[in-house]
């Protein structure tokens, strides 16, 4: 059998299995910190269940490196049948990701769209209903989405969440991250001089326009579930705490690189025995 076809099938099966197993992890962050740091921590938590699946994929790549092409073994029907549910979940995630790219934002008030070149789009009706200060607050909030390329980040987060379908904790992690994303952007706009009450008025004013956005877009109102807490937060004074520190991205990236390199080496050294046993059982 062709080596790459077998590798792809095994990655779908074993990587998909690892992703589904870790998707049930609740991933709750139980402490409070500045909104920007909290958003970054939620971002890491959102991606964490993908790490074991990537480790399995690295191990399989190591195995493939040690194999001739074509490989002598062949895949039994059992492996193909077992891989089908994971292929369906992956296919669904890809279709939804493509759909959100082609799909227009629908009914909106003010929204940031564009994965590579984010831009702000405003419904003309919104400008008529908001006063000048609320409109400026809305624009300042959306500008922070542009600065951080949030449409791209939302699109990627939605994709990794869809790969963990249908698990509720994965969906909860996504909604939790979206809520902290809006907190962080609100605080950034307020730190630049926007009044919280003006921003709250803009959010409430744009509510009537925004029904069921399902595109890769960063909106003003964010996720509806998080809205009451966010409005209450905007009406309180801006929290002033110690300087915001970034989460330890470099340490996480270095740690994961070491783990993935070790997985590749392990795949080269011991993959053949395990994969041969798996193929023998399935045929
Ligand atoms: Zn927003």
Short mmCIF file of C-alpha atoms and ligand atoms in Angstrom, two decimals:
data_model
loop_
_atom_site.label_atom_id
_atom_site.label_comp_id
_atom_site.label_asym_id
_atom_site.label_seq_id
_atom_site.Cartn_x
_atom_site.Cartn_y
_atom_site.Cartn_z
CA UNK A 1 0.00 0.00 0.00
CA UNK A 2 1.17 3.56 -0.70
CA UNK A 3 2.93 4.87 2.39
CA UNK A 4 1.34 8.36 2.43
CA UNK A 5 -2.20 6.93 2.06
CA UNK A 6 -1.62 4.63 5.02
CA UNK A 7 -0.10 7.50 7.03
CA UNK A 8 -3.10 9.76 6.28
CA UNK A 9 -5.57 7.01 7.27
CA UNK A 10 -3.73 6.35 10.54
CA UNK A 11 -3.50 10.07 11.38
CA UNK A 12 -7.27 10.43 10.85
CA UNK A 13 -7.94 7.36 13.01
CA UNK A 14 -5.42 7.71 15.87
CA UNK A 15 -5.12 11.53 15.82
CA UNK A 16 -8.91 11.85 15.66
CA UNK A 17 -9.26 9.42 18.56
CA UNK A 18 -6.76 11.40 20.68
CA UNK A 19 -8.55 14.69 19.88
CA UNK A 20 -11.96 13.27 20.79
CA UNK A 21 -10.63 11.81 24.06
CA UNK A 22 -9.10 15.11 25.19
CA UNK A 23 -12.07 17.20 23.96
CA UNK A 24 -14.02 16.26 27.11
CA UNK A 25 -11.46 18.06 29.30
CA UNK A 26 -13.38 20.90 31.03
CA UNK A 27 -10.48 23.39 30.71
CA UNK A 28 -11.78 25.88 33.26
CA UNK A 29 -9.61 28.81 34.33
CA UNK A 30 -10.45 29.42 37.96
CA UNK A 31 -8.58 32.59 38.77
CA UNK A 32 -8.95 36.22 37.86
CA UNK A 33 -6.30 38.34 36.19
CA UNK A 34 -6.15 41.28 33.80
CA UNK A 35 -8.43 40.86 30.79
CA UNK A 36 -5.68 40.64 28.16
CA UNK A 37 -3.81 37.91 30.05
CA UNK A 38 -7.09 36.09 30.74
CA UNK A 39 -7.90 36.15 27.01
CA UNK A 40 -4.48 34.72 26.15
CA UNK A 41 -4.83 31.98 28.77
CA UNK A 42 -8.26 31.03 27.39
CA UNK A 43 -6.68 30.97 23.91
CA UNK A 44 -4.08 28.43 25.10
CA UNK A 45 -6.78 26.35 26.85
CA UNK A 46 -8.83 26.35 23.64
CA UNK A 47 -5.93 24.80 21.70
CA UNK A 48 -4.61 22.47 24.38
CA UNK A 49 -6.70 19.36 23.42
CA UNK A 50 -5.07 19.48 19.94
CA UNK A 51 -1.59 18.88 21.43
CA UNK A 52 -2.02 15.10 22.09
CA UNK A 53 -3.44 14.60 18.57
CA UNK A 54 -0.43 16.42 17.07
CA UNK A 55 1.89 14.27 19.23
CA UNK A 56 0.26 11.12 17.81
CA UNK A 57 0.60 12.57 14.27
CA UNK A 58 4.31 13.31 14.93
CA UNK A 59 4.84 9.73 16.13
CA UNK A 60 3.14 8.39 12.97
CA UNK A 61 5.32 10.66 10.79
CA UNK A 62 8.36 9.18 12.55
CA UNK A 63 7.06 5.69 11.77
CA UNK A 64 6.49 6.68 8.10
CA UNK A 65 10.09 7.96 7.84
CA UNK A 66 11.36 4.49 8.75
CA UNK A 67 9.17 2.70 6.19
CA UNK A 68 9.72 1.89 2.51
CA UNK A 69 7.25 3.19 -0.07
CA UNK A 70 5.00 1.33 -0.78
CA UNK A 71 4.72 -0.31 2.64
CA UNK A 72 4.50 -4.13 2.65
CA UNK A 73 1.41 -4.30 4.92
CA UNK A 74 -2.09 -3.32 3.97
CA UNK A 75 -5.00 -1.82 5.87
CA UNK A 76 -7.88 -4.09 6.80
CA UNK A 77 -11.51 -3.06 6.43
CA UNK A 78 -11.80 -2.57 10.21
CA UNK A 79 -9.38 0.37 10.22
CA UNK A 80 -11.25 2.12 7.39
CA UNK A 81 -14.58 1.62 9.18
CA UNK A 82 -13.12 2.89 12.48
CA UNK A 83 -11.68 5.99 10.76
CA UNK A 84 -14.99 6.99 9.13
CA UNK A 85 -16.48 8.88 12.16
CA UNK A 86 -13.26 10.92 12.57
CA UNK A 87 -13.17 11.65 8.82
CA UNK A 88 -16.78 12.89 9.03
CA UNK A 89 -15.92 15.22 11.95
CA UNK A 90 -12.86 16.54 10.05
CA UNK A 91 -14.87 16.97 6.83
CA UNK A 92 -17.62 18.82 8.69
CA UNK A 93 -15.03 21.17 10.28
CA UNK A 94 -13.50 21.91 6.84
CA UNK A 95 -16.91 22.58 5.24
CA UNK A 96 -17.91 24.92 8.09
CA UNK A 97 -14.55 26.75 7.87
CA UNK A 98 -14.99 27.20 4.08
CA UNK A 99 -18.63 28.23 4.53
CA UNK A 100 -17.78 30.94 7.08
CA UNK A 101 -15.27 32.38 4.58
CA UNK A 102 -17.74 32.56 1.70
CA UNK A 103 -20.71 33.53 3.81
CA UNK A 104 -21.47 37.26 4.23
CA UNK A 105 -21.79 38.51 7.83
CA UNK A 106 -25.57 38.84 7.31
CA UNK A 107 -27.47 41.39 9.37
CA UNK A 108 -24.94 43.45 11.29
CA UNK A 109 -24.46 46.80 13.00
CA UNK A 110 -20.69 47.11 13.06
CA UNK A 111 -18.28 44.27 12.46
CA UNK A 112 -14.63 43.54 11.62
CA UNK A 113 -14.21 41.13 8.70
CA UNK A 114 -11.27 39.82 6.63
CA UNK A 115 -8.82 37.12 7.63
CA UNK A 116 -5.64 38.60 6.17
CA UNK A 117 -6.67 42.22 5.78
CA UNK A 118 -9.20 42.95 8.51
CA UNK A 119 -11.47 45.93 7.94
CA UNK A 120 -14.42 47.49 9.74
CA UNK A 121 -17.85 47.41 8.09
CA UNK A 122 -20.63 49.64 9.45
CA UNK A 123 -24.32 49.42 8.60
CA UNK A 124 -25.46 52.94 7.56
CA UNK A 125 -28.57 52.57 9.76
CA UNK A 126 -26.37 52.15 12.85
CA UNK A 127 -24.75 55.57 12.41
CA UNK A 128 -28.25 57.11 12.39
CA UNK A 129 -29.31 55.47 15.66
CA UNK A 130 -26.11 55.95 17.74
CA UNK A 131 -24.94 59.32 19.02
CA UNK A 132 -21.47 60.57 18.12
CA UNK A 133 -19.74 59.35 21.30
CA UNK A 134 -21.27 55.86 21.09
CA UNK A 135 -20.28 55.61 17.42
CA UNK A 136 -16.67 56.61 18.22
CA UNK A 137 -16.64 54.03 21.05
CA UNK A 138 -17.88 51.31 18.67
CA UNK A 139 -15.19 52.22 16.11
CA UNK A 140 -12.46 52.23 18.79
CA UNK A 141 -13.57 48.74 19.92
CA UNK A 142 -13.55 47.39 16.36
CA UNK A 143 -10.14 48.98 15.72
CA UNK A 144 -8.71 46.80 18.52
CA UNK A 145 -10.14 43.75 16.68
CA UNK A 146 -8.36 44.92 13.52
CA UNK A 147 -5.08 45.42 15.42
CA UNK A 148 -5.11 41.86 16.80
CA UNK A 149 -6.40 40.23 13.55
CA UNK A 150 -9.32 38.80 15.49
CA UNK A 151 -11.38 37.56 12.48
CA UNK A 152 -8.50 35.16 11.67
CA UNK A 153 -8.18 34.08 15.31
CA UNK A 154 -11.96 33.51 15.57
CA UNK A 155 -11.90 31.47 12.35
CA UNK A 156 -9.04 29.26 13.64
CA UNK A 157 -10.68 28.87 17.07
CA UNK A 158 -13.96 27.85 15.44
CA UNK A 159 -12.09 25.28 13.31
CA UNK A 160 -10.29 23.63 16.26
CA UNK A 161 -13.60 23.60 18.18
CA UNK A 162 -15.39 21.97 15.24
CA UNK A 163 -12.68 19.27 15.16
CA UNK A 164 -13.84 18.36 18.69
CA UNK A 165 -17.50 18.13 17.70
CA UNK A 166 -19.88 17.12 19.28
CA UNK A 167 -18.37 17.61 22.76
CA UNK A 168 -20.01 20.32 24.87
CA UNK A 169 -16.81 21.23 26.84
CA UNK A 170 -15.12 22.19 23.54
CA UNK A 171 -18.01 24.50 22.67
CA UNK A 172 -17.86 25.93 26.21
CA UNK A 173 -14.14 26.65 25.85
CA UNK A 174 -14.85 28.50 22.57
CA UNK A 175 -17.66 30.63 24.05
CA UNK A 176 -15.54 31.30 27.16
CA UNK A 177 -12.67 32.52 24.99
CA UNK A 178 -15.00 34.74 22.92
CA UNK A 179 -16.27 36.37 26.13
CA UNK A 180 -12.75 37.11 27.38
CA UNK A 181 -11.80 38.37 23.88
CA UNK A 182 -14.52 41.02 24.11
CA UNK A 183 -13.47 41.94 27.68
CA UNK A 184 -9.88 42.41 26.51
CA UNK A 185 -10.90 44.54 23.51
CA UNK A 186 -13.29 46.63 25.65
CA UNK A 187 -10.53 47.28 28.20
CA UNK A 188 -8.04 48.15 25.47
CA UNK A 189 -10.46 50.68 23.95
CA UNK A 190 -11.22 52.12 27.41
CA UNK A 191 -7.53 52.40 28.23
CA UNK A 192 -7.25 54.56 25.10
CA UNK A 193 -9.89 56.97 26.47
CA UNK A 194 -13.24 55.46 25.45
CA UNK A 195 -15.95 55.78 28.11
CA UNK A 196 -17.42 52.45 29.28
CA UNK A 197 -20.99 53.83 29.26
CA UNK A 198 -20.61 55.00 25.62
CA UNK A 199 -19.36 51.57 24.61
CA UNK A 200 -22.24 49.90 26.49
CA UNK A 201 -24.69 52.19 24.65
CA UNK A 202 -23.06 51.26 21.31
CA UNK A 203 -23.28 47.53 22.09
CA UNK A 204 -26.95 47.76 23.04
CA UNK A 205 -27.70 50.03 20.06
CA UNK A 206 -26.18 47.56 17.60
CA UNK A 207 -28.02 44.57 19.12
CA UNK A 208 -31.10 45.02 16.95
CA UNK A 209 -29.02 44.78 13.76
CA UNK A 210 -27.07 41.70 14.63
CA UNK A 211 -29.01 38.50 14.27
CA UNK A 212 -27.30 35.15 13.80
CA UNK A 213 -23.87 36.08 12.45
CA UNK A 214 -22.19 32.86 11.34
CA UNK A 215 -19.13 34.19 9.53
CA UNK A 216 -15.45 34.66 10.46
CA UNK A 217 -16.07 38.11 11.88
CA UNK A 218 -15.35 40.05 15.08
CA UNK A 219 -18.52 41.83 16.10
CA UNK A 220 -19.26 44.58 18.55
CA UNK A 221 -21.74 42.61 20.65
CA UNK A 222 -19.66 39.41 20.82
CA UNK A 223 -21.38 36.20 21.92
CA UNK A 224 -24.97 36.87 23.15
CA UNK A 225 -24.54 34.57 26.20
CA UNK A 226 -21.78 36.80 27.60
CA UNK A 227 -23.61 40.08 26.96
CA UNK A 228 -25.29 40.85 30.34
CA UNK A 229 -22.05 40.35 32.29
CA UNK A 230 -20.16 42.42 29.74
CA UNK A 231 -22.57 45.39 29.92
CA UNK A 232 -22.37 45.32 33.74
CA UNK A 233 -18.58 45.25 33.45
CA UNK A 234 -18.54 48.24 31.06
CA UNK A 235 -20.54 50.30 33.53
CA UNK A 236 -18.00 49.68 36.31
CA UNK A 237 -14.72 51.65 36.48
CA UNK A 238 -11.90 50.20 34.36
CA UNK A 239 -10.01 47.70 36.57
CA UNK A 240 -6.51 48.94 37.36
CA UNK A 241 -4.08 46.18 38.30
CA UNK A 242 -0.38 45.35 38.01
CA UNK A 243 1.13 45.48 34.49
CA UNK A 244 -0.24 42.75 32.24
CA UNK A 245 2.18 39.88 31.60
CA UNK A 246 1.96 37.64 28.54
CA UNK A 247 1.40 33.92 29.24
CA UNK A 248 4.61 31.83 28.85
CA UNK A 249 4.21 31.29 25.09
CA UNK A 250 7.91 30.66 24.52
CA UNK A 251 8.12 28.02 27.26
CA UNK A 252 4.96 26.30 25.92
CA UNK A 253 6.30 26.34 22.33
CA UNK A 254 9.73 25.03 23.44
CA UNK A 255 8.13 22.27 25.56
CA UNK A 256 5.83 21.17 22.72
CA UNK A 257 8.71 21.18 20.20
CA UNK A 258 10.72 18.85 22.46
CA UNK A 259 7.71 16.53 22.91
CA UNK A 260 7.03 16.40 19.14
CA UNK A 261 10.68 15.76 18.29
CA UNK A 262 10.75 12.96 20.87
CA UNK A 263 7.53 11.55 19.35
CA UNK A 264 9.11 11.53 15.85
CA UNK A 265 12.20 9.73 17.20
CA UNK A 266 10.05 7.22 19.07
CA UNK A 267 8.05 6.63 15.88
CA UNK A 268 11.24 5.91 13.94
CA UNK A 269 12.53 3.53 16.61
CA UNK A 270 9.42 1.69 17.76
CA UNK A 271 6.59 2.58 15.36
CA UNK A 272 7.00 -0.44 13.08
CA UNK A 273 6.26 -3.05 15.76
CA UNK A 274 3.12 -1.29 17.02
CA UNK A 275 1.73 -0.41 13.59
CA UNK A 276 2.37 -3.95 12.31
CA UNK A 277 0.42 -5.31 15.30
CA UNK A 278 -2.43 -2.86 14.60
CA UNK A 279 -2.55 -3.85 10.91
CA UNK A 280 -2.45 -7.54 11.83
CA UNK A 281 -5.39 -7.16 14.25
CA UNK A 282 -7.48 -5.21 11.74
CA UNK A 283 -7.01 -7.53 8.76
ZN1 LIG B 1 -15.95 42.96 19.70
#
